[in-house]
Amino acid sequence: MRGSGWPGSVILGVWVLFYLADRPSKARRLTTEQSTWLEGEISKEYDAEDDGHMEISLDAVKDPKILYLAFINLLYAVGLYGMTFFLPQIVAQLNPGYSATNIGLVGSIPYICGAIAMLLVARYSDLLGNRKPIVMGTLAVAVLGLVVTMVFKETPSLGMIGLCLLAIGVFSYLGPFWALASEALSRSQTAVGLATINAIAAAGGFFGPYVIGKTAAADGVIFSMAFPAACMALAIVLLIWVKPAKGTLAAVTETL
């Protein structure tokens, strides 16, 4: 097993299994009044959709809406995994004079930018209420970042700006997209539907690096990033037809 972080991940997973609360009433940091109020709000949301015949069915994986969202997320994943797998090589090609240490340090800059943007964009998405334009915007920023990196591959500073835009786009996408997916599905579809979307998107972890690796020139990988750029651009177009489920706040907001 590569890397040295897996023992910590296993320990954290065990800790989460035993100590992370799975409902407000079990959360120790909440007062009795807070947990009671939150449980009530959650029940109201469920009751709004519950007609007395609620059941979770694996047939949800056949739903065209779920498969449509899964395909969009797969296209995004091609860009995400393309970045995470090949970013060190891209940084090295932007400035061949970098040492291995410099590549590691400089390569961390896009991730820092992406982490900050992820928090800010998620907050703005909550305030706006309409997730779709946020998701489309984050993908557009990622595509722009790839284009900038490819065009200015001979100019390290501008190429790095492109990588930062790419990281900002791919990381900021996550929160708003999953909120959008939850709003687009009914309660009975949500559990299986989100799992299906996530599972299918994982295929992007194969297709992205495979195609980039196959199309990369012997002396450079930067121009092979046109493939993930095209995938994410297609995802933007497909998002146009994603609609929130009727009766949700997002559906009302989108009509305003």
mmCIF file of C-alpha atoms in Angstrom:
data_model
loop_
_atom_site.group_PDB
_atom_site.id
_atom_site.type_symbol
_atom_site.label_atom_id
_atom_site.label_comp_id
_atom_site.label_asym_id
_atom_site.label_seq_id
_atom_site.Cartn_x
_atom_site.Cartn_y
_atom_site.Cartn_z
ATOM 1 C CA MET A 1 0.000 0.000 0.000
ATOM 2 C CA ARG A 2 1.464 3.311 -1.072
ATOM 3 C CA GLY A 3 1.755 6.260 1.267
ATOM 4 C CA SER A 4 2.117 6.434 4.978
ATOM 5 C CA GLY A 5 -1.218 7.949 5.938
ATOM 6 C CA TRP A 6 -3.357 4.804 5.854
ATOM 7 C CA PRO A 7 -2.974 3.830 9.559
ATOM 8 C CA GLY A 8 -4.310 7.219 10.594
ATOM 9 C CA SER A 9 -7.215 6.881 8.165
ATOM 10 C CA VAL A 10 -8.139 3.482 9.591
ATOM 11 C CA ILE A 11 -7.985 4.776 13.160
ATOM 12 C CA LEU A 12 -10.088 7.807 12.233
ATOM 13 C CA GLY A 13 -12.634 5.542 10.538
ATOM 14 C CA VAL A 14 -12.982 3.401 13.658
ATOM 15 C CA TRP A 15 -13.322 6.517 15.837
ATOM 16 C CA VAL A 16 -16.057 7.914 13.577
ATOM 17 C CA LEU A 17 -17.925 4.593 13.663
ATOM 18 C CA PHE A 18 -18.172 4.589 17.447
ATOM 19 C CA TYR A 19 -18.226 8.271 18.406
ATOM 20 C CA LEU A 20 -19.799 10.315 15.586
ATOM 21 C CA ALA A 21 -23.465 10.990 16.351
ATOM 22 C CA ASP A 22 -25.888 9.826 13.652
ATOM 23 C CA ARG A 23 -28.766 12.039 14.760
ATOM 24 C CA PRO A 24 -29.172 15.333 16.663
ATOM 25 C CA SER A 25 -30.491 13.668 19.814
ATOM 26 C CA LYS A 26 -27.159 11.852 20.210
ATOM 27 C CA ALA A 27 -24.932 14.866 19.606
ATOM 28 C CA ARG A 28 -23.258 15.733 22.900
ATOM 29 C CA ARG A 29 -22.391 19.282 21.871
ATOM 30 C CA LEU A 30 -26.087 20.181 21.482
ATOM 31 C CA THR A 31 -28.317 21.148 24.362
ATOM 32 C CA THR A 32 -31.624 19.327 24.880
ATOM 33 C CA GLU A 33 -33.518 22.295 23.449
ATOM 34 C CA GLN A 34 -31.271 22.472 20.371
ATOM 35 C CA SER A 35 -31.442 18.758 19.613
ATOM 36 C CA THR A 36 -35.225 18.695 20.077
ATOM 37 C CA TRP A 37 -35.671 21.643 17.728
ATOM 38 C CA LEU A 38 -33.380 20.147 15.080
ATOM 39 C CA GLU A 39 -35.098 16.746 15.274
ATOM 40 C CA GLY A 40 -38.423 18.519 14.774
ATOM 41 C CA GLU A 41 -37.195 20.423 11.726
ATOM 42 C CA ILE A 42 -35.879 17.240 10.142
ATOM 43 C CA SER A 43 -39.181 15.473 10.809
ATOM 44 C CA LYS A 44 -41.076 18.332 9.142
ATOM 45 C CA GLU A 45 -39.004 17.952 5.979
ATOM 46 C CA TYR A 46 -39.623 14.207 5.889
ATOM 47 C CA ASP A 47 -43.341 14.570 6.635
ATOM 48 C CA ALA A 48 -43.711 16.996 3.747
ATOM 49 C CA GLU A 49 -42.875 14.197 1.297
ATOM 50 C CA ASP A 50 -44.104 11.174 3.248
ATOM 51 C CA ASP A 51 -47.478 9.950 1.937
ATOM 52 C CA GLY A 52 -47.527 6.892 4.161
ATOM 53 C CA HIS A 53 -45.976 4.641 1.555
ATOM 54 C CA MET A 54 -42.327 5.560 1.863
ATOM 55 C CA GLU A 55 -39.773 2.881 1.113
ATOM 56 C CA ILE A 56 -36.212 2.831 -0.115
ATOM 57 C CA SER A 57 -35.851 0.679 -3.218
ATOM 58 C CA LEU A 58 -32.840 -0.378 -5.242
ATOM 59 C CA ASP A 59 -34.959 0.353 -8.310
ATOM 60 C CA ALA A 60 -33.853 3.937 -7.787
ATOM 61 C CA VAL A 61 -30.599 3.099 -9.555
ATOM 62 C CA LYS A 62 -32.594 2.723 -12.782
ATOM 63 C CA ASP A 63 -34.052 6.200 -12.532
ATOM 64 C CA PRO A 64 -32.986 8.331 -15.527
ATOM 65 C CA LYS A 65 -32.519 11.399 -13.305
ATOM 66 C CA ILE A 66 -30.078 9.537 -11.060
ATOM 67 C CA LEU A 67 -28.110 8.190 -14.031
ATOM 68 C CA TYR A 68 -28.096 11.648 -15.594
ATOM 69 C CA LEU A 69 -26.646 13.215 -12.441
ATOM 70 C CA ALA A 70 -24.173 10.345 -12.174
ATOM 71 C CA PHE A 71 -22.925 10.976 -15.708
ATOM 72 C CA ILE A 72 -22.460 14.672 -14.959
ATOM 73 C CA ASN A 73 -20.469 13.819 -11.847
ATOM 74 C CA LEU A 74 -18.392 11.304 -13.800
ATOM 75 C CA LEU A 75 -17.440 14.031 -16.289
ATOM 76 C CA TYR A 76 -16.419 16.237 -13.382
ATOM 77 C CA ALA A 77 -14.422 13.410 -11.809
ATOM 78 C CA VAL A 78 -12.315 13.136 -14.963
ATOM 79 C CA GLY A 79 -11.104 16.670 -14.292
ATOM 80 C CA LEU A 80 -10.668 16.128 -10.567
ATOM 81 C CA TYR A 81 -8.589 12.975 -10.910
ATOM 82 C CA GLY A 82 -6.701 14.410 -13.850
ATOM 83 C CA MET A 83 -5.557 17.209 -11.577
ATOM 84 C CA THR A 84 -4.734 15.119 -8.524
ATOM 85 C CA PHE A 85 -2.806 12.495 -10.502
ATOM 86 C CA PHE A 86 -0.846 14.764 -12.817
ATOM 87 C CA LEU A 87 -0.438 18.068 -10.975
ATOM 88 C CA PRO A 88 3.174 17.341 -9.916
ATOM 89 C CA GLN A 89 4.115 16.597 -13.531
ATOM 90 C CA ILE A 90 2.403 19.748 -14.740
ATOM 91 C CA VAL A 91 4.223 21.857 -12.156
ATOM 92 C CA ALA A 92 7.523 20.272 -13.193
ATOM 93 C CA GLN A 93 6.828 21.077 -16.842
ATOM 94 C CA LEU A 94 5.880 24.675 -16.072
ATOM 95 C CA ASN A 95 9.339 25.166 -14.611
ATOM 96 C CA PRO A 96 11.835 22.396 -15.435
ATOM 97 C CA GLY A 97 14.284 23.983 -13.016
ATOM 98 C CA TYR A 98 12.229 23.027 -9.970
ATOM 99 C CA SER A 99 13.689 20.472 -7.606
ATOM 100 C CA ALA A 100 11.488 17.714 -6.164
ATOM 101 C CA THR A 101 11.081 19.785 -2.996
ATOM 102 C CA ASN A 102 10.047 22.849 -4.964
ATOM 103 C CA ILE A 103 7.542 20.820 -6.955
ATOM 104 C CA GLY A 104 5.964 19.641 -3.707
ATOM 105 C CA LEU A 105 5.844 23.112 -2.185
ATOM 106 C CA VAL A 106 4.600 24.897 -5.288
ATOM 107 C CA GLY A 107 2.138 22.089 -5.985
ATOM 108 C CA SER A 108 0.496 22.708 -2.618
ATOM 109 C CA ILE A 109 -0.521 26.249 -3.592
ATOM 110 C CA PRO A 110 -3.494 25.209 -5.776
ATOM 111 C CA TYR A 111 -4.771 22.941 -2.991
ATOM 112 C CA ILE A 112 -4.625 25.777 -0.467
ATOM 113 C CA CYS A 113 -6.551 28.042 -2.838
ATOM 114 C CA GLY A 114 -9.076 25.275 -3.475
ATOM 115 C CA ALA A 115 -9.621 24.601 0.227
ATOM 116 C CA ILE A 116 -10.309 28.265 0.980
ATOM 117 C CA ALA A 117 -12.597 28.670 -2.017
ATOM 118 C CA MET A 118 -14.500 25.489 -1.140
ATOM 119 C CA LEU A 119 -15.578 26.954 2.198
ATOM 120 C CA LEU A 120 -16.476 30.368 0.777
ATOM 121 C CA VAL A 121 -18.416 29.013 -2.201
ATOM 122 C CA ALA A 122 -20.330 26.529 -0.039
ATOM 123 C CA ARG A 123 -21.363 29.366 2.253
ATOM 124 C CA TYR A 124 -22.460 31.517 -0.677
ATOM 125 C CA SER A 125 -24.381 28.599 -2.144
ATOM 126 C CA ASP A 126 -26.351 28.259 1.100
ATOM 127 C CA LEU A 127 -27.138 31.960 1.094
ATOM 128 C CA LEU A 128 -28.201 31.985 -2.557
ATOM 129 C CA GLY A 129 -30.367 28.864 -2.278
ATOM 130 C CA ASN A 130 -30.147 28.099 -6.004
ATOM 131 C CA ARG A 131 -27.325 25.584 -6.405
ATOM 132 C CA LYS A 132 -27.270 25.036 -10.161
ATOM 133 C CA PRO A 133 -25.635 28.306 -11.246
ATOM 134 C CA ILE A 134 -23.004 27.818 -8.547
ATOM 135 C CA VAL A 135 -22.179 24.316 -9.766
ATOM 136 C CA MET A 136 -22.007 25.494 -13.373
ATOM 137 C CA GLY A 137 -19.823 28.418 -12.342
ATOM 138 C CA THR A 138 -17.327 26.230 -10.487
ATOM 139 C CA LEU A 139 -16.955 23.963 -13.517
ATOM 140 C CA ALA A 140 -16.478 27.000 -15.751
ATOM 141 C CA VAL A 141 -13.680 28.236 -13.473
ATOM 142 C CA ALA A 142 -12.040 24.795 -13.630
ATOM 143 C CA VAL A 143 -12.204 24.729 -17.430
ATOM 144 C CA LEU A 144 -10.784 28.255 -17.570
ATOM 145 C CA GLY A 145 -7.957 27.164 -15.313
ATOM 146 C CA LEU A 146 -7.062 24.280 -17.611
ATOM 147 C CA VAL A 147 -7.125 26.529 -20.665
ATOM 148 C CA VAL A 148 -4.906 29.124 -18.973
ATOM 149 C CA THR A 149 -2.433 26.421 -17.950
ATOM 150 C CA MET A 150 -2.256 25.006 -21.461
ATOM 151 C CA VAL A 151 -1.957 28.394 -23.194
ATOM 152 C CA PHE A 152 0.675 29.755 -20.812
ATOM 153 C CA LYS A 153 2.684 26.585 -20.308
ATOM 154 C CA GLU A 154 5.860 28.552 -21.091
ATOM 155 C CA THR A 155 5.111 31.158 -18.416
ATOM 156 C CA PRO A 156 5.335 29.522 -14.957
ATOM 157 C CA SER A 157 3.560 32.276 -13.034
ATOM 158 C CA LEU A 158 0.545 32.382 -15.363
ATOM 159 C CA GLY A 159 0.487 28.609 -15.613
ATOM 160 C CA MET A 160 0.335 28.418 -11.821
ATOM 161 C CA ILE A 161 -2.580 30.861 -11.806
ATOM 162 C CA GLY A 162 -4.335 28.458 -14.146
ATOM 163 C CA LEU A 163 -3.710 25.548 -11.781
ATOM 164 C CA CYS A 164 -5.082 27.595 -8.887
ATOM 165 C CA LEU A 165 -8.242 28.338 -10.871
ATOM 166 C CA LEU A 166 -8.543 24.636 -11.672
ATOM 167 C CA ALA A 167 -8.270 23.707 -7.996
ATOM 168 C CA ILE A 168 -10.735 26.409 -6.983
ATOM 169 C CA GLY A 169 -13.232 25.071 -9.507
ATOM 170 C CA VAL A 170 -12.966 21.342 -8.797
ATOM 171 C CA PHE A 171 -13.007 21.673 -5.007
ATOM 172 C CA SER A 172 -15.719 24.348 -4.844
ATOM 173 C CA TYR A 173 -17.956 22.140 -6.982
ATOM 174 C CA LEU A 174 -18.340 19.419 -4.372
ATOM 175 C CA GLY A 175 -20.630 20.968 -1.750
ATOM 176 C CA PRO A 176 -23.075 22.700 -4.117
ATOM 177 C CA PHE A 177 -23.290 19.674 -6.430
ATOM 178 C CA TRP A 178 -24.244 17.237 -3.682
ATOM 179 C CA ALA A 179 -26.771 19.734 -2.359
ATOM 180 C CA LEU A 180 -28.177 20.072 -5.885
ATOM 181 C CA ALA A 181 -28.328 16.290 -6.288
ATOM 182 C CA SER A 182 -30.183 15.946 -2.973
ATOM 183 C CA GLU A 183 -32.673 18.609 -4.026
ATOM 184 C CA ALA A 184 -33.222 16.951 -7.404
ATOM 185 C CA LEU A 185 -34.157 13.592 -5.882
ATOM 186 C CA SER A 186 -37.154 12.566 -3.826
ATOM 187 C CA ARG A 187 -36.670 11.294 -0.299
ATOM 188 C CA SER A 188 -37.125 7.680 -1.372
ATOM 189 C CA GLN A 189 -34.394 8.083 -3.981
ATOM 190 C CA THR A 190 -31.862 9.993 -1.943
ATOM 191 C CA ALA A 191 -29.956 7.264 -0.102
ATOM 192 C CA VAL A 192 -29.540 4.858 -3.014
ATOM 193 C CA GLY A 193 -29.415 7.664 -5.549
ATOM 194 C CA LEU A 194 -26.526 9.555 -3.985
ATOM 195 C CA ALA A 195 -24.620 6.304 -3.489
ATOM 196 C CA THR A 196 -25.154 5.432 -7.155
ATOM 197 C CA ILE A 197 -24.021 8.851 -8.334
ATOM 198 C CA ASN A 198 -20.889 8.594 -6.233
ATOM 199 C CA ALA A 199 -20.117 5.035 -7.355
ATOM 200 C CA ILE A 200 -20.469 5.789 -11.061
ATOM 201 C CA ALA A 201 -18.403 8.955 -10.719
ATOM 202 C CA ALA A 202 -15.578 6.875 -9.292
ATOM 203 C CA ALA A 203 -15.109 5.533 -12.814
ATOM 204 C CA GLY A 204 -13.692 8.939 -13.630
ATOM 205 C CA GLY A 205 -10.722 7.923 -11.497
ATOM 206 C CA PHE A 206 -9.922 5.378 -14.196
ATOM 207 C CA PHE A 207 -10.947 7.106 -17.422
ATOM 208 C CA GLY A 208 -9.394 10.466 -16.603
ATOM 209 C CA PRO A 209 -5.833 9.358 -15.779
ATOM 210 C CA TYR A 210 -5.941 6.618 -18.449
ATOM 211 C CA VAL A 211 -6.851 8.948 -21.321
ATOM 212 C CA ILE A 212 -4.519 11.704 -20.108
ATOM 213 C CA GLY A 213 -1.670 9.232 -19.827
ATOM 214 C CA LYS A 214 -2.368 7.795 -23.285
ATOM 215 C CA THR A 215 -2.586 11.187 -24.985
ATOM 216 C CA ALA A 216 0.329 12.832 -23.168
ATOM 217 C CA ALA A 217 3.346 13.574 -25.339
ATOM 218 C CA ALA A 218 6.700 12.136 -24.383
ATOM 219 C CA ASP A 219 7.897 15.544 -23.212
ATOM 220 C CA GLY A 220 4.734 16.940 -21.741
ATOM 221 C CA VAL A 221 1.354 16.193 -20.194
ATOM 222 C CA ILE A 222 -0.085 19.709 -20.183
ATOM 223 C CA PHE A 223 -1.857 19.597 -23.551
ATOM 224 C CA SER A 224 -3.437 16.226 -22.736
ATOM 225 C CA MET A 225 -5.496 18.119 -20.139
ATOM 226 C CA ALA A 226 -7.737 19.184 -23.021
ATOM 227 C CA PHE A 227 -9.672 15.957 -22.423
ATOM 228 C CA PRO A 228 -10.764 16.762 -18.844
ATOM 229 C CA ALA A 229 -11.475 20.340 -19.944
ATOM 230 C CA ALA A 230 -13.841 19.036 -22.625
ATOM 231 C CA CYS A 231 -15.499 16.663 -20.127
ATOM 232 C CA MET A 232 -16.198 19.421 -17.623
ATOM 233 C CA ALA A 233 -17.435 21.742 -20.389
ATOM 234 C CA LEU A 234 -19.928 19.046 -21.405
ATOM 235 C CA ALA A 235 -21.000 18.716 -17.753
ATOM 236 C CA ILE A 236 -21.822 22.440 -17.724
ATOM 237 C CA VAL A 237 -24.118 21.993 -20.720
ATOM 238 C CA LEU A 238 -25.848 18.947 -19.210
ATOM 239 C CA LEU A 239 -26.509 20.810 -15.968
ATOM 240 C CA ILE A 240 -28.871 23.140 -17.810
ATOM 241 C CA TRP A 241 -31.571 20.441 -17.732
ATOM 242 C CA VAL A 242 -31.206 19.525 -14.047
ATOM 243 C CA LYS A 243 -34.270 20.633 -12.089
ATOM 244 C CA PRO A 244 -34.901 20.547 -8.326
ATOM 245 C CA ALA A 245 -37.725 18.308 -7.129
ATOM 246 C CA LYS A 246 -41.106 20.034 -6.958
ATOM 247 C CA GLY A 247 -42.037 21.608 -3.659
ATOM 248 C CA THR A 248 -38.464 22.235 -2.494
ATOM 249 C CA LEU A 249 -37.103 25.651 -1.614
ATOM 250 C CA ALA A 250 -34.664 25.314 -4.500
ATOM 251 C CA ALA A 251 -37.528 24.803 -6.941
ATOM 252 C CA VAL A 252 -39.226 27.968 -5.718
ATOM 253 C CA THR A 253 -35.970 29.936 -5.824
ATOM 254 C CA GLU A 254 -35.216 28.819 -9.381
ATOM 255 C CA THR A 255 -38.534 30.221 -10.632
ATOM 256 C CA LEU A 256 -37.875 33.679 -9.199
#
